[in-house]
mmCIF file of C-alpha atoms in Angstrom:
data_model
loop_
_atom_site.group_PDB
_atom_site.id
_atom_site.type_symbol
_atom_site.label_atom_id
_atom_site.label_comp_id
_atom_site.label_asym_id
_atom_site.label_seq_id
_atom_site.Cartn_x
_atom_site.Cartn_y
_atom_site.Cartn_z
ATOM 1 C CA UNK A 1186 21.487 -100.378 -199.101
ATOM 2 C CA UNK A 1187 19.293 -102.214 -201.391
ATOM 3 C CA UNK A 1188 15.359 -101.401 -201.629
ATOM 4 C CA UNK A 1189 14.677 -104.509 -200.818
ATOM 5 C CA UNK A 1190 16.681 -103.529 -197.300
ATOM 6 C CA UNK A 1191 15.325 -100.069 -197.617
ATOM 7 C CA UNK A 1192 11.506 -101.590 -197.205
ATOM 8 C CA UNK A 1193 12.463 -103.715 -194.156
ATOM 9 C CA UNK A 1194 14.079 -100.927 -192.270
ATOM 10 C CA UNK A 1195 11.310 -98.716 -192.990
ATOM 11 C CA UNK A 1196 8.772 -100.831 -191.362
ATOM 12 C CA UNK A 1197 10.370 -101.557 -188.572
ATOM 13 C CA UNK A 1198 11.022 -97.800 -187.751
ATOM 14 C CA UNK A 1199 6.915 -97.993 -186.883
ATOM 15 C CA UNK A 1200 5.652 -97.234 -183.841
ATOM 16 C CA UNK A 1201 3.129 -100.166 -184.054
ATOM 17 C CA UNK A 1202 6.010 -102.951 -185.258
ATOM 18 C CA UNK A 1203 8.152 -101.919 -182.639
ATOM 19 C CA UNK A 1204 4.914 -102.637 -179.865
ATOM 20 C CA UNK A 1205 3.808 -105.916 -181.683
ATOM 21 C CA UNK A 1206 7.805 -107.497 -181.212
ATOM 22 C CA UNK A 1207 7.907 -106.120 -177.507
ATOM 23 C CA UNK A 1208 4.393 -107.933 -176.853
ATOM 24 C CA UNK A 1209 5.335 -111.215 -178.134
ATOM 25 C CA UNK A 1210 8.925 -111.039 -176.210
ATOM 26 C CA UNK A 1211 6.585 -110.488 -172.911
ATOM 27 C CA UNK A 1212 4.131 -113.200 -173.962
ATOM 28 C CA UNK A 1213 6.868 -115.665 -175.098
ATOM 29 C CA UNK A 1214 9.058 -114.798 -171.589
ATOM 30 C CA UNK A 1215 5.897 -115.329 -169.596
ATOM 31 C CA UNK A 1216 5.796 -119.133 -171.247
ATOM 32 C CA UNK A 1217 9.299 -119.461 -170.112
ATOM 33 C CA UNK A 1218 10.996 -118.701 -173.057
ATOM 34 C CA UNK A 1219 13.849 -115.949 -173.445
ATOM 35 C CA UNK A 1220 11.965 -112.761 -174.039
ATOM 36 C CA UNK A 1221 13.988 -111.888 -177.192
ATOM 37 C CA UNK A 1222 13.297 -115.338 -178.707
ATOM 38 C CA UNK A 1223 9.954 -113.791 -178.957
ATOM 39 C CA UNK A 1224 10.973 -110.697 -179.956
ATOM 40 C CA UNK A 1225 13.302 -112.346 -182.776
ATOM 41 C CA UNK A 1226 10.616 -113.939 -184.078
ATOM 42 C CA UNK A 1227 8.130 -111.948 -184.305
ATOM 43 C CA UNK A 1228 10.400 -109.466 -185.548
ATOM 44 C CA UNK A 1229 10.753 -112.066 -188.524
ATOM 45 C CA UNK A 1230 7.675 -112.866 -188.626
ATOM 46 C CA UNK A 1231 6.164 -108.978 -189.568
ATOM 47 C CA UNK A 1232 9.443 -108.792 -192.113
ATOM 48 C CA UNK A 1233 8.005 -108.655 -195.571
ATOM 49 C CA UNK A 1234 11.583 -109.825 -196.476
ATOM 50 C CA UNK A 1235 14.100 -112.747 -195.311
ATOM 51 C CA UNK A 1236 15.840 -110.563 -192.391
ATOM 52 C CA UNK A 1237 19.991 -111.037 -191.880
ATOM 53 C CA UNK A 1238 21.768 -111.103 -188.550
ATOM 54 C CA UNK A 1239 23.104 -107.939 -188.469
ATOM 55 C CA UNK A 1240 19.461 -106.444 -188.841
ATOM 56 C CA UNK A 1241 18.087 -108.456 -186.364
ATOM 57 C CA UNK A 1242 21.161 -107.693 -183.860
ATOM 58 C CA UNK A 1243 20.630 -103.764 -184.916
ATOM 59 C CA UNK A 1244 17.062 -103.381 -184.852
ATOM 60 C CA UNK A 1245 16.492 -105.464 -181.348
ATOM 61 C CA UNK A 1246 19.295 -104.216 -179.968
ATOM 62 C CA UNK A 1247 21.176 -107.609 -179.315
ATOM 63 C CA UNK A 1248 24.980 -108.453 -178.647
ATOM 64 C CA UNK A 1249 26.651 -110.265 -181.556
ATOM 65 C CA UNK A 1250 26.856 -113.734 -178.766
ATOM 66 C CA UNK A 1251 23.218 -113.359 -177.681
ATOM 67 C CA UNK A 1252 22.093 -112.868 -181.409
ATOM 68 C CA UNK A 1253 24.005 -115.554 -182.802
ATOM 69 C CA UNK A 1254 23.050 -118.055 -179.497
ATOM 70 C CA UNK A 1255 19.184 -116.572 -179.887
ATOM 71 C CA UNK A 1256 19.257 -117.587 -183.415
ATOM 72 C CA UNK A 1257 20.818 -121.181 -183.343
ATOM 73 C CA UNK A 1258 18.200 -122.031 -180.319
ATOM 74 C CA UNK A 1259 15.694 -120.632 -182.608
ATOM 75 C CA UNK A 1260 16.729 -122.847 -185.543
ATOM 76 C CA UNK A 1261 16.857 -125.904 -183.237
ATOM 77 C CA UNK A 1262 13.270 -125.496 -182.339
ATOM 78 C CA UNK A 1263 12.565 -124.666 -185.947
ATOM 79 C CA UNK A 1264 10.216 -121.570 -185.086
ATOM 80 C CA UNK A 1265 12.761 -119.431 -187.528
ATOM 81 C CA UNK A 1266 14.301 -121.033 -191.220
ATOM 82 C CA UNK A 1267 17.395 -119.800 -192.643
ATOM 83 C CA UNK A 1268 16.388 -118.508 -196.076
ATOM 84 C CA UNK A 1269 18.115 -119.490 -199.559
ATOM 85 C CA UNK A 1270 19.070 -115.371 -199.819
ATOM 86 C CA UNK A 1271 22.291 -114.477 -198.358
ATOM 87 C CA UNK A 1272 24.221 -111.300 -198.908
ATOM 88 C CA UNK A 1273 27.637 -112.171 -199.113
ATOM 89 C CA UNK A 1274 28.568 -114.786 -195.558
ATOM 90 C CA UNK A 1275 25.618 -112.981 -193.708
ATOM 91 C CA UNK A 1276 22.816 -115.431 -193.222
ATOM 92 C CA UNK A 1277 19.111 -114.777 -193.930
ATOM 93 C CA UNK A 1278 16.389 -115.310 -192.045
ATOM 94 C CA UNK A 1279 12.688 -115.951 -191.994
ATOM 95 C CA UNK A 1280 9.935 -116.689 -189.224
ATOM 96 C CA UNK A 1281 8.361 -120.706 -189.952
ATOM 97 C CA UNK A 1282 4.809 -119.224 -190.437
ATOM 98 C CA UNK A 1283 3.300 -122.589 -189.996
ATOM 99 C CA UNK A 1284 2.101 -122.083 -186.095
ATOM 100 C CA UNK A 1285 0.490 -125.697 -185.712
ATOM 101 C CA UNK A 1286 4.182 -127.629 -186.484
ATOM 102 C CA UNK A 1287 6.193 -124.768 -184.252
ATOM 103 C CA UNK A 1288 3.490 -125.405 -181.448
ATOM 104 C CA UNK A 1289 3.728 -129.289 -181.842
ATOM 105 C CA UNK A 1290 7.960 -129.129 -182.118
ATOM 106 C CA UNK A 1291 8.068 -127.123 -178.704
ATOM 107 C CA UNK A 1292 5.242 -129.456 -177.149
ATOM 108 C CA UNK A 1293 7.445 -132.546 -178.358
ATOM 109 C CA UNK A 1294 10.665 -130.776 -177.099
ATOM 110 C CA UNK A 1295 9.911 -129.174 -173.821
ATOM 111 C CA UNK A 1296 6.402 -131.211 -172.678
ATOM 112 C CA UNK A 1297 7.528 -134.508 -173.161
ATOM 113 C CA UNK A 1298 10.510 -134.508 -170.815
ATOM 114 C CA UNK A 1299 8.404 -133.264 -168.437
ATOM 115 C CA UNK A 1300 6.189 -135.238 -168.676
ATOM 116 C CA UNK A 1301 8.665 -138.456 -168.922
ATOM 117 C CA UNK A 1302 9.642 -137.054 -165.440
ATOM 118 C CA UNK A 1303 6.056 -136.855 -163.555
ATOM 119 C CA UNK A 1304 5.311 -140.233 -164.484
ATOM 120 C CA UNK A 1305 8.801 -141.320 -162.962
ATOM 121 C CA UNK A 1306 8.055 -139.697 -159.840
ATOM 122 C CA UNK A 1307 4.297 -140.826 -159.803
ATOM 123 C CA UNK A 1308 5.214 -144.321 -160.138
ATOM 124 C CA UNK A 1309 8.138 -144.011 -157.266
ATOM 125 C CA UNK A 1310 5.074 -142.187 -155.216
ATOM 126 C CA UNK A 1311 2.725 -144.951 -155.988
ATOM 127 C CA UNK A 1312 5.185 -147.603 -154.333
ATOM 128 C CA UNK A 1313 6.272 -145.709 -151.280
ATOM 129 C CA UNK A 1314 2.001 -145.435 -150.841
ATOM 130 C CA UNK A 1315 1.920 -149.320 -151.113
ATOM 131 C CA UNK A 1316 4.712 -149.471 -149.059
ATOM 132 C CA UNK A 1317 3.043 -147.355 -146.183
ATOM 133 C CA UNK A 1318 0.280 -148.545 -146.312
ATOM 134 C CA UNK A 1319 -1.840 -146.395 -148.112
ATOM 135 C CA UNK A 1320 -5.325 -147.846 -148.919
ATOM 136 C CA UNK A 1321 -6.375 -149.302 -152.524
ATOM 137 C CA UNK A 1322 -8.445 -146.112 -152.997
ATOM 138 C CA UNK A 1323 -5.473 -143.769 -152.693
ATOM 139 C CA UNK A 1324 -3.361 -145.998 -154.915
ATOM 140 C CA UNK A 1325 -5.451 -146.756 -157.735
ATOM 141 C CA UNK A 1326 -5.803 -142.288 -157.291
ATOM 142 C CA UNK A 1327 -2.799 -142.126 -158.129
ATOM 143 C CA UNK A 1328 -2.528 -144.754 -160.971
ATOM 144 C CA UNK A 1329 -4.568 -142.948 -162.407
ATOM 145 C CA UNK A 1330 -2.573 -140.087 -162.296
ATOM 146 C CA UNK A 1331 0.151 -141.862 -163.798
ATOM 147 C CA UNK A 1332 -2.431 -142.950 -166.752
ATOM 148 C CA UNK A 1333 -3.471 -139.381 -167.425
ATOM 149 C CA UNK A 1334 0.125 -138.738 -167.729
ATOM 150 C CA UNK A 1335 1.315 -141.480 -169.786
ATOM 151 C CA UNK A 1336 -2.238 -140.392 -171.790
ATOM 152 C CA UNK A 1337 -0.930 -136.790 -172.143
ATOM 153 C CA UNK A 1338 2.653 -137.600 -173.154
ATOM 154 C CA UNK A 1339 1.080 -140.242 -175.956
ATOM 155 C CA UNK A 1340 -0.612 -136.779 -177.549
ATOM 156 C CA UNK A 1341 2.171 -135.205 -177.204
#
């Protein structure tokens, strides 16, 4: 084992590393994320050093399919970067520490298809009201629903 490997396992053998990666698993499953995609990276993030699969699989105590499956999600939302060091095929990784562009890549990702999808429904809502009957008050309501959605997806 290298002391460069020797540093990272020592720090995550704390009590207080350990309790940081468990509270941003719950935080990040509470969002509706995979716990352990939260755990993973903020595992990565407290390394002081690029971090390589087995490591990760070892110290969180993942299966070789949910740590390799955890990791290429991870990569597609870019919240982790595989890092130029390698030791021999193993890959490397690090956390992105840039919050803002992992905040607006998830937004982008996961927001805007929902969002695509209320103002689908809003719109098919607003013609079955015109269709009933509904009066001009209760329409243009819900227009403006639609615009506050359209509005939203636009920022995001």
């Amino acid at each position: 084992m290298s002391s460069q490997d020797s540093h990272v396992t020592k720090s995550h053998d704390n009590e207080w590393f350990s309790e940081a990666v468990s509270v941003v698993g719950e935080v990040i499953g509470f969002w509706g994320f995979k716990e352990n995609h939260g755990r993973i990276w903020a595992f990565l993030y407290l390394s002081t050093n690029p971090a390589s699969t087995s490591d990760i699989r070892e110290t969180l105590k993942l299966s070789k399919g949910a740590t390799s499956m955890l990791l290429n999600e991870l990569e597609e939302w870019r919240v982790i970067l595989q890092s130029d060091d390698s030791i021999g095929r193993e890959r490397m990784y690090v956390a992105n520490p840039n919050f803002i562009e992992m905040i607006v890549r998830v937004m982008e990702r996961r927001e805007s298809d929902m969002l695509d999808q209320v103002v689908e429904r809003l719109n098919k809502v607003q013609h079955t009201a015109v269709q009933s009957r509904a009066n001009s008050e209760q329409v243009e309501s819900i227009q403006k629903m639609v615009d506050l959605a359209k509005m939203v997806r636009q920022i995001v």
